[in-house]
CSV table of N, CA and C in Angstrom, one decimal:
chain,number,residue,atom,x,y,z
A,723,UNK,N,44.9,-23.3,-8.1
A,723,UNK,CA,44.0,-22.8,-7.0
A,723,UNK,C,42.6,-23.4,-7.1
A,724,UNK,N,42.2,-24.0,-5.7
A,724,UNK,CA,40.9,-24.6,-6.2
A,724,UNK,C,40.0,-23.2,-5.9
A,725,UNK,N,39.1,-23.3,-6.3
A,725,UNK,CA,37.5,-22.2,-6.4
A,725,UNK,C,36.1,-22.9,-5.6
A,726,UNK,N,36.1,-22.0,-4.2
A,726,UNK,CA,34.5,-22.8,-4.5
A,726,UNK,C,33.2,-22.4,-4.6
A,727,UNK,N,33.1,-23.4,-5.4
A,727,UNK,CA,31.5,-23.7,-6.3
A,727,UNK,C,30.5,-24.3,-5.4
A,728,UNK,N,30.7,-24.8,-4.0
A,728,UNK,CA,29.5,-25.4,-3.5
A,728,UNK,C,27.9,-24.7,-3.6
A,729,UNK,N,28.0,-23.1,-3.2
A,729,UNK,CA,27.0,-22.7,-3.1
A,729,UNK,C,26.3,-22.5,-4.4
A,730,UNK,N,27.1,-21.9,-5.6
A,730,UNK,CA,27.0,-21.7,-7.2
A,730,UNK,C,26.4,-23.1,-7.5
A,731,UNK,N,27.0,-23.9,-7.2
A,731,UNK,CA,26.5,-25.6,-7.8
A,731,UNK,C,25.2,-25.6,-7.0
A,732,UNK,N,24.8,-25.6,-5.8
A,732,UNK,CA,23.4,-26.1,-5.2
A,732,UNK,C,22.9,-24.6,-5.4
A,733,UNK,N,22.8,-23.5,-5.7
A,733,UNK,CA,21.6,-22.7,-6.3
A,733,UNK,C,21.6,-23.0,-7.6
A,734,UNK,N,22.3,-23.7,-8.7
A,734,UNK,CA,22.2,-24.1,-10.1
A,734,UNK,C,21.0,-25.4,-10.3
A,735,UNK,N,21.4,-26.0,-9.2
A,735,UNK,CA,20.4,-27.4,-8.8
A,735,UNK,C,18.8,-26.8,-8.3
A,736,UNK,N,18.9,-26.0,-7.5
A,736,UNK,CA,18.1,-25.4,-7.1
A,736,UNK,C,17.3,-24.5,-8.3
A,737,UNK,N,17.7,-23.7,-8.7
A,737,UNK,CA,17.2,-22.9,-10.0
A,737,UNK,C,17.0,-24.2,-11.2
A,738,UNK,N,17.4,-24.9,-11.4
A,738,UNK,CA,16.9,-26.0,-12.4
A,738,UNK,C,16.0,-26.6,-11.8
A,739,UNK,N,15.5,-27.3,-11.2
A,739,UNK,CA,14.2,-27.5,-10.3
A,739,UNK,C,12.9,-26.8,-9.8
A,740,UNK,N,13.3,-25.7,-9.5
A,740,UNK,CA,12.4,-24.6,-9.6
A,740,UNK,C,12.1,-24.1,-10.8
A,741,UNK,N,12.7,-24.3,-12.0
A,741,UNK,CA,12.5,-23.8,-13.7
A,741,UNK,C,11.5,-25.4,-14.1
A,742,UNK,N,12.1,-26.6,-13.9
A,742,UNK,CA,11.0,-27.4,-14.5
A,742,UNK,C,10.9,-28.1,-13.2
A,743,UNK,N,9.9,-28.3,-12.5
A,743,UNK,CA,9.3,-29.2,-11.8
A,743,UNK,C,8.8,-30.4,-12.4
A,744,UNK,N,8.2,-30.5,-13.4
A,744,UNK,CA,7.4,-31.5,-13.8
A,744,UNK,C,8.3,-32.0,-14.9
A,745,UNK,N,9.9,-32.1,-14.8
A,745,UNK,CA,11.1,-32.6,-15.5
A,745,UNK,C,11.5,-33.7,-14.5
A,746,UNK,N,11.5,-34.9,-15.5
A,746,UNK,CA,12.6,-35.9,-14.6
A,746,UNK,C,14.2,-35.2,-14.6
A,747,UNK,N,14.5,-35.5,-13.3
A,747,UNK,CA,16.0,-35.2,-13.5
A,747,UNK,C,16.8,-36.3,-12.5
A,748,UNK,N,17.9,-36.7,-13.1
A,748,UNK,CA,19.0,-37.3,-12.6
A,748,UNK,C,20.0,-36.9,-12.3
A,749,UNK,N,20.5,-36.9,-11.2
A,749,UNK,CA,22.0,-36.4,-10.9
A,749,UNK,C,22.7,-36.3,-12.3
A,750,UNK,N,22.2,-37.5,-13.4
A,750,UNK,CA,23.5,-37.4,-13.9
A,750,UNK,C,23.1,-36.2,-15.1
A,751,UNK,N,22.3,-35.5,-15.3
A,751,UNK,CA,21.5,-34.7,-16.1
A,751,UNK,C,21.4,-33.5,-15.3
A,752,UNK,N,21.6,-32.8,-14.2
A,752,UNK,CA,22.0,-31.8,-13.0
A,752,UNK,C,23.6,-31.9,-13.5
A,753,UNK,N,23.9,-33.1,-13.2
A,753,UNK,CA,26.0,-33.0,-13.8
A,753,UNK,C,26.3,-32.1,-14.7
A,754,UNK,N,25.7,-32.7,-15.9
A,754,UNK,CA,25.5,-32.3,-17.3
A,754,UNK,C,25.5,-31.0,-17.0
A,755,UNK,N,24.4,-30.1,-16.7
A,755,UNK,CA,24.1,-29.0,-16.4
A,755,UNK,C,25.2,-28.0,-16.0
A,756,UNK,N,25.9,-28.7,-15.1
A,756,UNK,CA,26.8,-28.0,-14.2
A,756,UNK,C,28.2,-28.7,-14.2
A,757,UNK,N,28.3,-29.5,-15.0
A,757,UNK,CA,29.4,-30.2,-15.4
A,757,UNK,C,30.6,-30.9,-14.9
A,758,UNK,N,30.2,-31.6,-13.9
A,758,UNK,CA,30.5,-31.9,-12.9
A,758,UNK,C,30.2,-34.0,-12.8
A,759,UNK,N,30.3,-33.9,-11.6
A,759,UNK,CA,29.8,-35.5,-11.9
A,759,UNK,C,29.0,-35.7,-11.3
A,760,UNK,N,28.1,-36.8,-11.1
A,760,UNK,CA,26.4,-37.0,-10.8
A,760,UNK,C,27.0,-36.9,-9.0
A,761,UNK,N,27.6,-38.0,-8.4
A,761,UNK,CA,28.0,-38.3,-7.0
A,761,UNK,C,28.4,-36.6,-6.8
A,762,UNK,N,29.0,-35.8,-7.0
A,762,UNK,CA,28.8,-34.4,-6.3
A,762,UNK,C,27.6,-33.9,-5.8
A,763,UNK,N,27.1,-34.0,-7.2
A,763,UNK,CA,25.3,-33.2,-7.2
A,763,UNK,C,24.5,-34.6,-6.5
A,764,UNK,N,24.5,-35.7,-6.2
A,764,UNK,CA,23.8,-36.2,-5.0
A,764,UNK,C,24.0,-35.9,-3.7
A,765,UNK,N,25.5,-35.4,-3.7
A,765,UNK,CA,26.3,-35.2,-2.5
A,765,UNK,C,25.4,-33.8,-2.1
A,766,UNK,N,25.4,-33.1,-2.9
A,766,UNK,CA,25.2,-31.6,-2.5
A,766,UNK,C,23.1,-31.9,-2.4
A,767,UNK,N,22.7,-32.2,-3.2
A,767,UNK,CA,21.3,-32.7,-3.1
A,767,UNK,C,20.7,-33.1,-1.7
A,768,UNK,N,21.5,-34.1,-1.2
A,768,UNK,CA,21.4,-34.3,-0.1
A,768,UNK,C,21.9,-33.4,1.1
A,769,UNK,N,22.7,-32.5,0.9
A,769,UNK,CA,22.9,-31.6,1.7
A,769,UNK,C,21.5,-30.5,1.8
A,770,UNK,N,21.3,-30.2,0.7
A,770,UNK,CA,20.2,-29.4,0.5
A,770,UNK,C,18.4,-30.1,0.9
A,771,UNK,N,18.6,-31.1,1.0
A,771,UNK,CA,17.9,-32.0,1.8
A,771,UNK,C,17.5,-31.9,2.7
A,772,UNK,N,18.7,-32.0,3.6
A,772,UNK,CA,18.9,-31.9,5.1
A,772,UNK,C,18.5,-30.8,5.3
A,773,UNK,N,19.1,-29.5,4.9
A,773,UNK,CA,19.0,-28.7,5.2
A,773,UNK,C,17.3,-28.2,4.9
A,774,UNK,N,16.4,-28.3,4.3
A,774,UNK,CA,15.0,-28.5,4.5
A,774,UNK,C,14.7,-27.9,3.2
A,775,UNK,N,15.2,-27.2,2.2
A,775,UNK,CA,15.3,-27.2,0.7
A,775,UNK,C,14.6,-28.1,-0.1
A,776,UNK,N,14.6,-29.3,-0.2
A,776,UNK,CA,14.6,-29.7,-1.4
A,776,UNK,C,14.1,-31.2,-0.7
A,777,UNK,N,12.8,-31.6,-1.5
A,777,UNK,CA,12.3,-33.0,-0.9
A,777,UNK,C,12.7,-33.9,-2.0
A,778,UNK,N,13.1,-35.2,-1.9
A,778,UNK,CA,13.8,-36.1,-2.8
A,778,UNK,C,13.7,-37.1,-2.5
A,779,UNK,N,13.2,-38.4,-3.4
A,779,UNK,CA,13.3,-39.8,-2.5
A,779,UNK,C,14.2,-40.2,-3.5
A,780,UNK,N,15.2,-41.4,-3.2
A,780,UNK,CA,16.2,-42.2,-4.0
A,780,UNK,C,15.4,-42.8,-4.3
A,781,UNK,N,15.6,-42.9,-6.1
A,781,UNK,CA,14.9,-44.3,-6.9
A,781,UNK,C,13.9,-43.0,-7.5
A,782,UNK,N,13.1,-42.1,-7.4
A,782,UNK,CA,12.2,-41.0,-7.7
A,782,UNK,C,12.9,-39.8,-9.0
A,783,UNK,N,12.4,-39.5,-9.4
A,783,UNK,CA,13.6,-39.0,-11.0
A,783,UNK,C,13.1,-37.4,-10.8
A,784,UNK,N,11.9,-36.9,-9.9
A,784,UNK,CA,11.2,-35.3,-9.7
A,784,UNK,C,11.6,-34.9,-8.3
A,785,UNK,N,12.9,-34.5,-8.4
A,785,UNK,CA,13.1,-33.7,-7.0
A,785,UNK,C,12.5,-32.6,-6.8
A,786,UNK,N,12.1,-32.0,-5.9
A,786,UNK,CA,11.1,-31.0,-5.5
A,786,UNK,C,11.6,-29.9,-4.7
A,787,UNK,N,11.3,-28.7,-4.8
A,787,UNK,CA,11.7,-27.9,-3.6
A,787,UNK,C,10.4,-27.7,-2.7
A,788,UNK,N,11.2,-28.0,-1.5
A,788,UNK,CA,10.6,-27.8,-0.3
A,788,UNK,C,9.6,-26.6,0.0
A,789,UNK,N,9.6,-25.6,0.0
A,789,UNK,CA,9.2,-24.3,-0.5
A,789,UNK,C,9.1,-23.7,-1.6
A,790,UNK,N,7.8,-22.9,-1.8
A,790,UNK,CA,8.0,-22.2,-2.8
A,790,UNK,C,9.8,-21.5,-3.0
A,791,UNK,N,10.1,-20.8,-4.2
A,791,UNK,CA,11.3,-20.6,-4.3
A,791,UNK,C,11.6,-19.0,-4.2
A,792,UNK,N,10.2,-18.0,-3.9
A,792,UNK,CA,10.4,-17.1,-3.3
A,792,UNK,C,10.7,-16.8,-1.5
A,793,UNK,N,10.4,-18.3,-1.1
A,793,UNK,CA,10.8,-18.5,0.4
A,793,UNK,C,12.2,-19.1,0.9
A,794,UNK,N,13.0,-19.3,-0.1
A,794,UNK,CA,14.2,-19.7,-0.2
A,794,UNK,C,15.4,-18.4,-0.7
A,795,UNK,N,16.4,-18.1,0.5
A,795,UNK,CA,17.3,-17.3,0.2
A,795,UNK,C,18.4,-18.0,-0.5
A,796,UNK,N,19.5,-17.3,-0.9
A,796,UNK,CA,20.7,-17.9,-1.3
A,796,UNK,C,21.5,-17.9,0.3
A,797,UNK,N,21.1,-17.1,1.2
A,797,UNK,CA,22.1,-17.7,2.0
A,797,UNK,C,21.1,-19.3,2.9
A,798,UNK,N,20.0,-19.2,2.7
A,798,UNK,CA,19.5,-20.8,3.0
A,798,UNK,C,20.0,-21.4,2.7
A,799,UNK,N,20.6,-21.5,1.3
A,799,UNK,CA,21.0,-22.6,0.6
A,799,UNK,C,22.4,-22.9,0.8
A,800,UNK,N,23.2,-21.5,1.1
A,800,UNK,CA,24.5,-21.2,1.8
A,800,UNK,C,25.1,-22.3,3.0
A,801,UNK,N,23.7,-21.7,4.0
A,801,UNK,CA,23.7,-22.7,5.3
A,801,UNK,C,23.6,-23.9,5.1
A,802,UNK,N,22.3,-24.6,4.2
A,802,UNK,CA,22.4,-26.2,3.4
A,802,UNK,C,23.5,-26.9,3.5
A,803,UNK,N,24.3,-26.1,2.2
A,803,UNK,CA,25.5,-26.4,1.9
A,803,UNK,C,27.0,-26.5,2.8
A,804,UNK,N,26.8,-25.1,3.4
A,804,UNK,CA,28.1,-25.3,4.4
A,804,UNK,C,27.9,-25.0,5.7
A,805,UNK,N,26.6,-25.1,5.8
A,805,UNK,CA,27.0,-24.5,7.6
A,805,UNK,C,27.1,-23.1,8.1
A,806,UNK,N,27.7,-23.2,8.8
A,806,UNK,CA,28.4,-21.9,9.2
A,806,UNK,C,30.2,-21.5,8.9
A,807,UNK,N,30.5,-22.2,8.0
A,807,UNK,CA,32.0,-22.1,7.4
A,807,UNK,C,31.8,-20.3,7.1
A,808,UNK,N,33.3,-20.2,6.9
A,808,UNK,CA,33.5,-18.8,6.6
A,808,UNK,C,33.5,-18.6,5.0
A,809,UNK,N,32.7,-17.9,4.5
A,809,UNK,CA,33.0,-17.8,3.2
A,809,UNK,C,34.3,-17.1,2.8
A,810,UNK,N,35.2,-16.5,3.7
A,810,UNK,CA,36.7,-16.2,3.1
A,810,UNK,C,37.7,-17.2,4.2
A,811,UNK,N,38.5,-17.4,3.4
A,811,UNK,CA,39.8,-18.4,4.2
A,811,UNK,C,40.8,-18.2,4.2
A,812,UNK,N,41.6,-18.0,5.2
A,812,UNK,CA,43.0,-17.8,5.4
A,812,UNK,C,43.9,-18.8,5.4
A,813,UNK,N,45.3,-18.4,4.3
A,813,UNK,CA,46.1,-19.5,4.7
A,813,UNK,C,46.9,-19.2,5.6
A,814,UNK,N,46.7,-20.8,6.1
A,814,UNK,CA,47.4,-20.9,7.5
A,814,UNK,C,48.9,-21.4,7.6
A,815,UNK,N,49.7,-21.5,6.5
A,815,UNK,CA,50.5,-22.5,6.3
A,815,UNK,C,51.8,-21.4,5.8
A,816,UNK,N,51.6,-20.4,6.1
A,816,UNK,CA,52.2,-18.9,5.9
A,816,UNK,C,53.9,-19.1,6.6
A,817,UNK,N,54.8,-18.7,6.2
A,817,UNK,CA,56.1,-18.9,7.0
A,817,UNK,C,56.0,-17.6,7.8
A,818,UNK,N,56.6,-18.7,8.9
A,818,UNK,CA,56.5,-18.1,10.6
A,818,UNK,C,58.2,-17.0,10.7
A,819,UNK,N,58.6,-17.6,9.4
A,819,UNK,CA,59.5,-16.4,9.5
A,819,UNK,C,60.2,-15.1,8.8
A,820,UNK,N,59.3,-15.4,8.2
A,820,UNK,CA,59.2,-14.3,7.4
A,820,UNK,C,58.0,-13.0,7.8
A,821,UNK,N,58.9,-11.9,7.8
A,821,UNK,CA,58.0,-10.6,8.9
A,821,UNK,C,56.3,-10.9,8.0
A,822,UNK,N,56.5,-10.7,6.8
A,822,UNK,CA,54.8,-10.9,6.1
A,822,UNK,C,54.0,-11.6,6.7
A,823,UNK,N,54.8,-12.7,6.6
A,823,UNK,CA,54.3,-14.4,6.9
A,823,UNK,C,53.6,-14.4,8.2
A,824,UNK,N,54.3,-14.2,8.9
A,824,UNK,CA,53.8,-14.0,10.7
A,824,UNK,C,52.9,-13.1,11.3
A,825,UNK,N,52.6,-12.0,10.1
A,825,UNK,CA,51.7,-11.0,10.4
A,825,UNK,C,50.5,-10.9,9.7
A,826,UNK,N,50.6,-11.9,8.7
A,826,UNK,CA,49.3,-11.5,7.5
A,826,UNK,C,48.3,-12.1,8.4
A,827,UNK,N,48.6,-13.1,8.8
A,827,UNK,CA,46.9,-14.0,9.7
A,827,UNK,C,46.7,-13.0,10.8
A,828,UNK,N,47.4,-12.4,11.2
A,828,UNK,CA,46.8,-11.1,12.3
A,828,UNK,C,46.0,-10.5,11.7
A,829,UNK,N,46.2,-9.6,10.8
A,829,UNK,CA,46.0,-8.7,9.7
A,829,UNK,C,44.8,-9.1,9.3
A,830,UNK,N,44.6,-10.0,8.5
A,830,UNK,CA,43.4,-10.9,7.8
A,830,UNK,C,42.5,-11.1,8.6
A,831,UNK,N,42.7,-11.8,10.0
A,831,UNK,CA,41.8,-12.4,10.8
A,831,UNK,C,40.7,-11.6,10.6
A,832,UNK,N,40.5,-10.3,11.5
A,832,UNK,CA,40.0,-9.3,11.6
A,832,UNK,C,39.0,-8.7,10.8
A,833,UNK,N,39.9,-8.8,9.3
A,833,UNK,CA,39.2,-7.9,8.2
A,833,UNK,C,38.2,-9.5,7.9
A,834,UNK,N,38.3,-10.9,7.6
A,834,UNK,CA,37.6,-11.7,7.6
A,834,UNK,C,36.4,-11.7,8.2
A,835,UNK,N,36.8,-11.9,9.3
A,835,UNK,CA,35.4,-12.0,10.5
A,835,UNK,C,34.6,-10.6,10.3
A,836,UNK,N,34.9,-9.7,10.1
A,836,UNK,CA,34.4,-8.6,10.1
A,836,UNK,C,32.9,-8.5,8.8
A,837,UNK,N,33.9,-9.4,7.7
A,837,UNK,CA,33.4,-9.3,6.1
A,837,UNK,C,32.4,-10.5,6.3
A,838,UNK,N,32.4,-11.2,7.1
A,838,UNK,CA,31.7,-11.9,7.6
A,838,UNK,C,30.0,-12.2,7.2
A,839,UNK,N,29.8,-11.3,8.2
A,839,UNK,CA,28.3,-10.5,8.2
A,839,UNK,C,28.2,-10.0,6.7
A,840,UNK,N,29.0,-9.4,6.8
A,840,UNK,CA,28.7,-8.5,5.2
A,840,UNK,C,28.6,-8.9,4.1
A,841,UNK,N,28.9,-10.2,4.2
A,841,UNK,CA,28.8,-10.7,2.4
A,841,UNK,C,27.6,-11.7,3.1
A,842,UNK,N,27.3,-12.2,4.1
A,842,UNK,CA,25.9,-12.9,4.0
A,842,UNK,C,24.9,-11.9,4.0
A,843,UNK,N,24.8,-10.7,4.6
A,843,UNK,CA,23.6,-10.4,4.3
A,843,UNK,C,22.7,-9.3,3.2
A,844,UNK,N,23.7,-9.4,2.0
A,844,UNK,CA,23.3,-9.5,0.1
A,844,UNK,C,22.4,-11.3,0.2
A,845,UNK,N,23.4,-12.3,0.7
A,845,UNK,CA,22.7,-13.4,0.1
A,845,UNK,C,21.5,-13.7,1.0
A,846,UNK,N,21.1,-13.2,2.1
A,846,UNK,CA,19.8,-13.1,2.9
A,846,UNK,C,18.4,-12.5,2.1
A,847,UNK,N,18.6,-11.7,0.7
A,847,UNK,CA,17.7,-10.9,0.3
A,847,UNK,C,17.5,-11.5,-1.0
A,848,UNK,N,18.5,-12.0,-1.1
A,848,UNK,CA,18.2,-12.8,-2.7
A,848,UNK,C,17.6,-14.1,-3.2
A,849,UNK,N,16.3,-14.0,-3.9
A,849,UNK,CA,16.0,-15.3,-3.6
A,849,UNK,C,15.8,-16.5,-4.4
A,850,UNK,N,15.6,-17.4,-4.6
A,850,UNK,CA,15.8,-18.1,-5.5
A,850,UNK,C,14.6,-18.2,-6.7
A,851,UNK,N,13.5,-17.5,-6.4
A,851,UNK,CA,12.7,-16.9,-7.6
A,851,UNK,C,13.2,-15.9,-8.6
A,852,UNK,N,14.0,-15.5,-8.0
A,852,UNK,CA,14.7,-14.3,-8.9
A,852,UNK,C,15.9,-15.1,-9.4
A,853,UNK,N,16.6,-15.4,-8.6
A,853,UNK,CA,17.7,-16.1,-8.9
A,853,UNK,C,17.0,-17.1,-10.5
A,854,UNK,N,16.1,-17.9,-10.3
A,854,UNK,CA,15.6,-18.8,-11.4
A,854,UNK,C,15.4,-18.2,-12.8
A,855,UNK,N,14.2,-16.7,-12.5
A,855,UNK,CA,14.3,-16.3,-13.6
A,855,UNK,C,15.0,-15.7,-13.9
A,856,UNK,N,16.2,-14.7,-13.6
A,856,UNK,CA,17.1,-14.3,-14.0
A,856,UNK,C,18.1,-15.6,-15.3
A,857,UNK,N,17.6,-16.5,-15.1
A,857,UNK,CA,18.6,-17.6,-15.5
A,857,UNK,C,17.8,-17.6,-16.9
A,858,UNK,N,16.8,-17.6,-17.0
A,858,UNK,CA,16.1,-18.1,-18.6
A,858,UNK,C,16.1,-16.9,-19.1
A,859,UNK,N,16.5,-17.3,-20.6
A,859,UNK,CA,16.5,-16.5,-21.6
A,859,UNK,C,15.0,-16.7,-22.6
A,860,UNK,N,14.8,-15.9,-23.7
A,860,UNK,CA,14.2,-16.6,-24.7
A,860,UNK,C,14.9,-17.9,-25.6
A,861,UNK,N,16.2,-17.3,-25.4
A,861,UNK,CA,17.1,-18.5,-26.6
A,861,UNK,C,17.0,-20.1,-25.3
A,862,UNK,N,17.0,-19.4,-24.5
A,862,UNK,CA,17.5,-21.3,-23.3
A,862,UNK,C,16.4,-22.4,-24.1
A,863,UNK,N,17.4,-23.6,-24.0
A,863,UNK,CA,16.4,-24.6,-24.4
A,863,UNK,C,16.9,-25.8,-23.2
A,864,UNK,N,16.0,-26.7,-22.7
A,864,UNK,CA,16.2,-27.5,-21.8
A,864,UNK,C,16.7,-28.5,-22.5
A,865,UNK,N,18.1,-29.0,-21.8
A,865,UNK,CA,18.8,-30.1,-22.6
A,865,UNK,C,18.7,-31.1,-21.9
A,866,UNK,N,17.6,-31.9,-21.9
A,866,UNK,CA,17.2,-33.3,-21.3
A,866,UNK,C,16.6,-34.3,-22.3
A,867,UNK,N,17.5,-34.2,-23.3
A,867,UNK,CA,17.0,-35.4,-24.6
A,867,UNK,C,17.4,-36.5,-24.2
């Protein structure tokens, strides 16, 4: 079963950036971090780009956030990242003949769309100042040797 991490991976980017500003970072050192491979975390960088988050020029090693990071929600970064996708998904690929099968996407639709609203607006209040320092410990040490 795949998991997704889009949003978790761009507030990790996001919260490492806002923790050292005045740190070179490379995708491939963001990877590291999040363990992953550099071409994701440019991929998602640039999503977070677009989306008005995070200023960056290619070839430049200090990506920046756009805003302070008290002006940044987790669901901003949500939107960044995906848009307006549903954060829950239905499978669609369900057998049409089996009584479950043919009734569960009824069933679900509803309770989805509904949950909708509800789980973005926790990430509307949360913001990525808190999000950052919640992340540092006394023990964290920055691993960019």
């Amino acid at each position: 079963m795949k998991y997704y991490t889009r949003l978790s991976d761009a507030v990790h980017i996001l919260s490492f950036i806002a923790l050292y500003p005045d740190c070179d970072l490379t995708s491939n050192k963001l990877a590291d971090s999040i363990q992953t491979n550099p071409a994701y975390v440019r991929q998602l960088m640039s999503a977070l780009r677009k989306g008005g988050l995070l200023v960056s020029v290619k070839g430049h090693l200090r990506p920046a956030l756009a805003r302070e990071p008290v002006k940044i929600s987790l669901l901003d970064a949500y939107r960044a990242v995906e848009g307006n996708k549903l954060l829950l998904h239905q499978d669609i690929h369900t057998n049409p003949a089996c009584g479950v099968g043919v009734n569960i996407q009824l069933v679900l639709r509803d309770f989805y769309l509904d949950s909708k609203a509800d789980i973005r607006n926790p990430l509307r209040y949360l913001l990525m100042n808190a999000v950052a320092s919640r992340s540092v410990s006394g023990s964290f040490q920055l691993p960019l040797t």
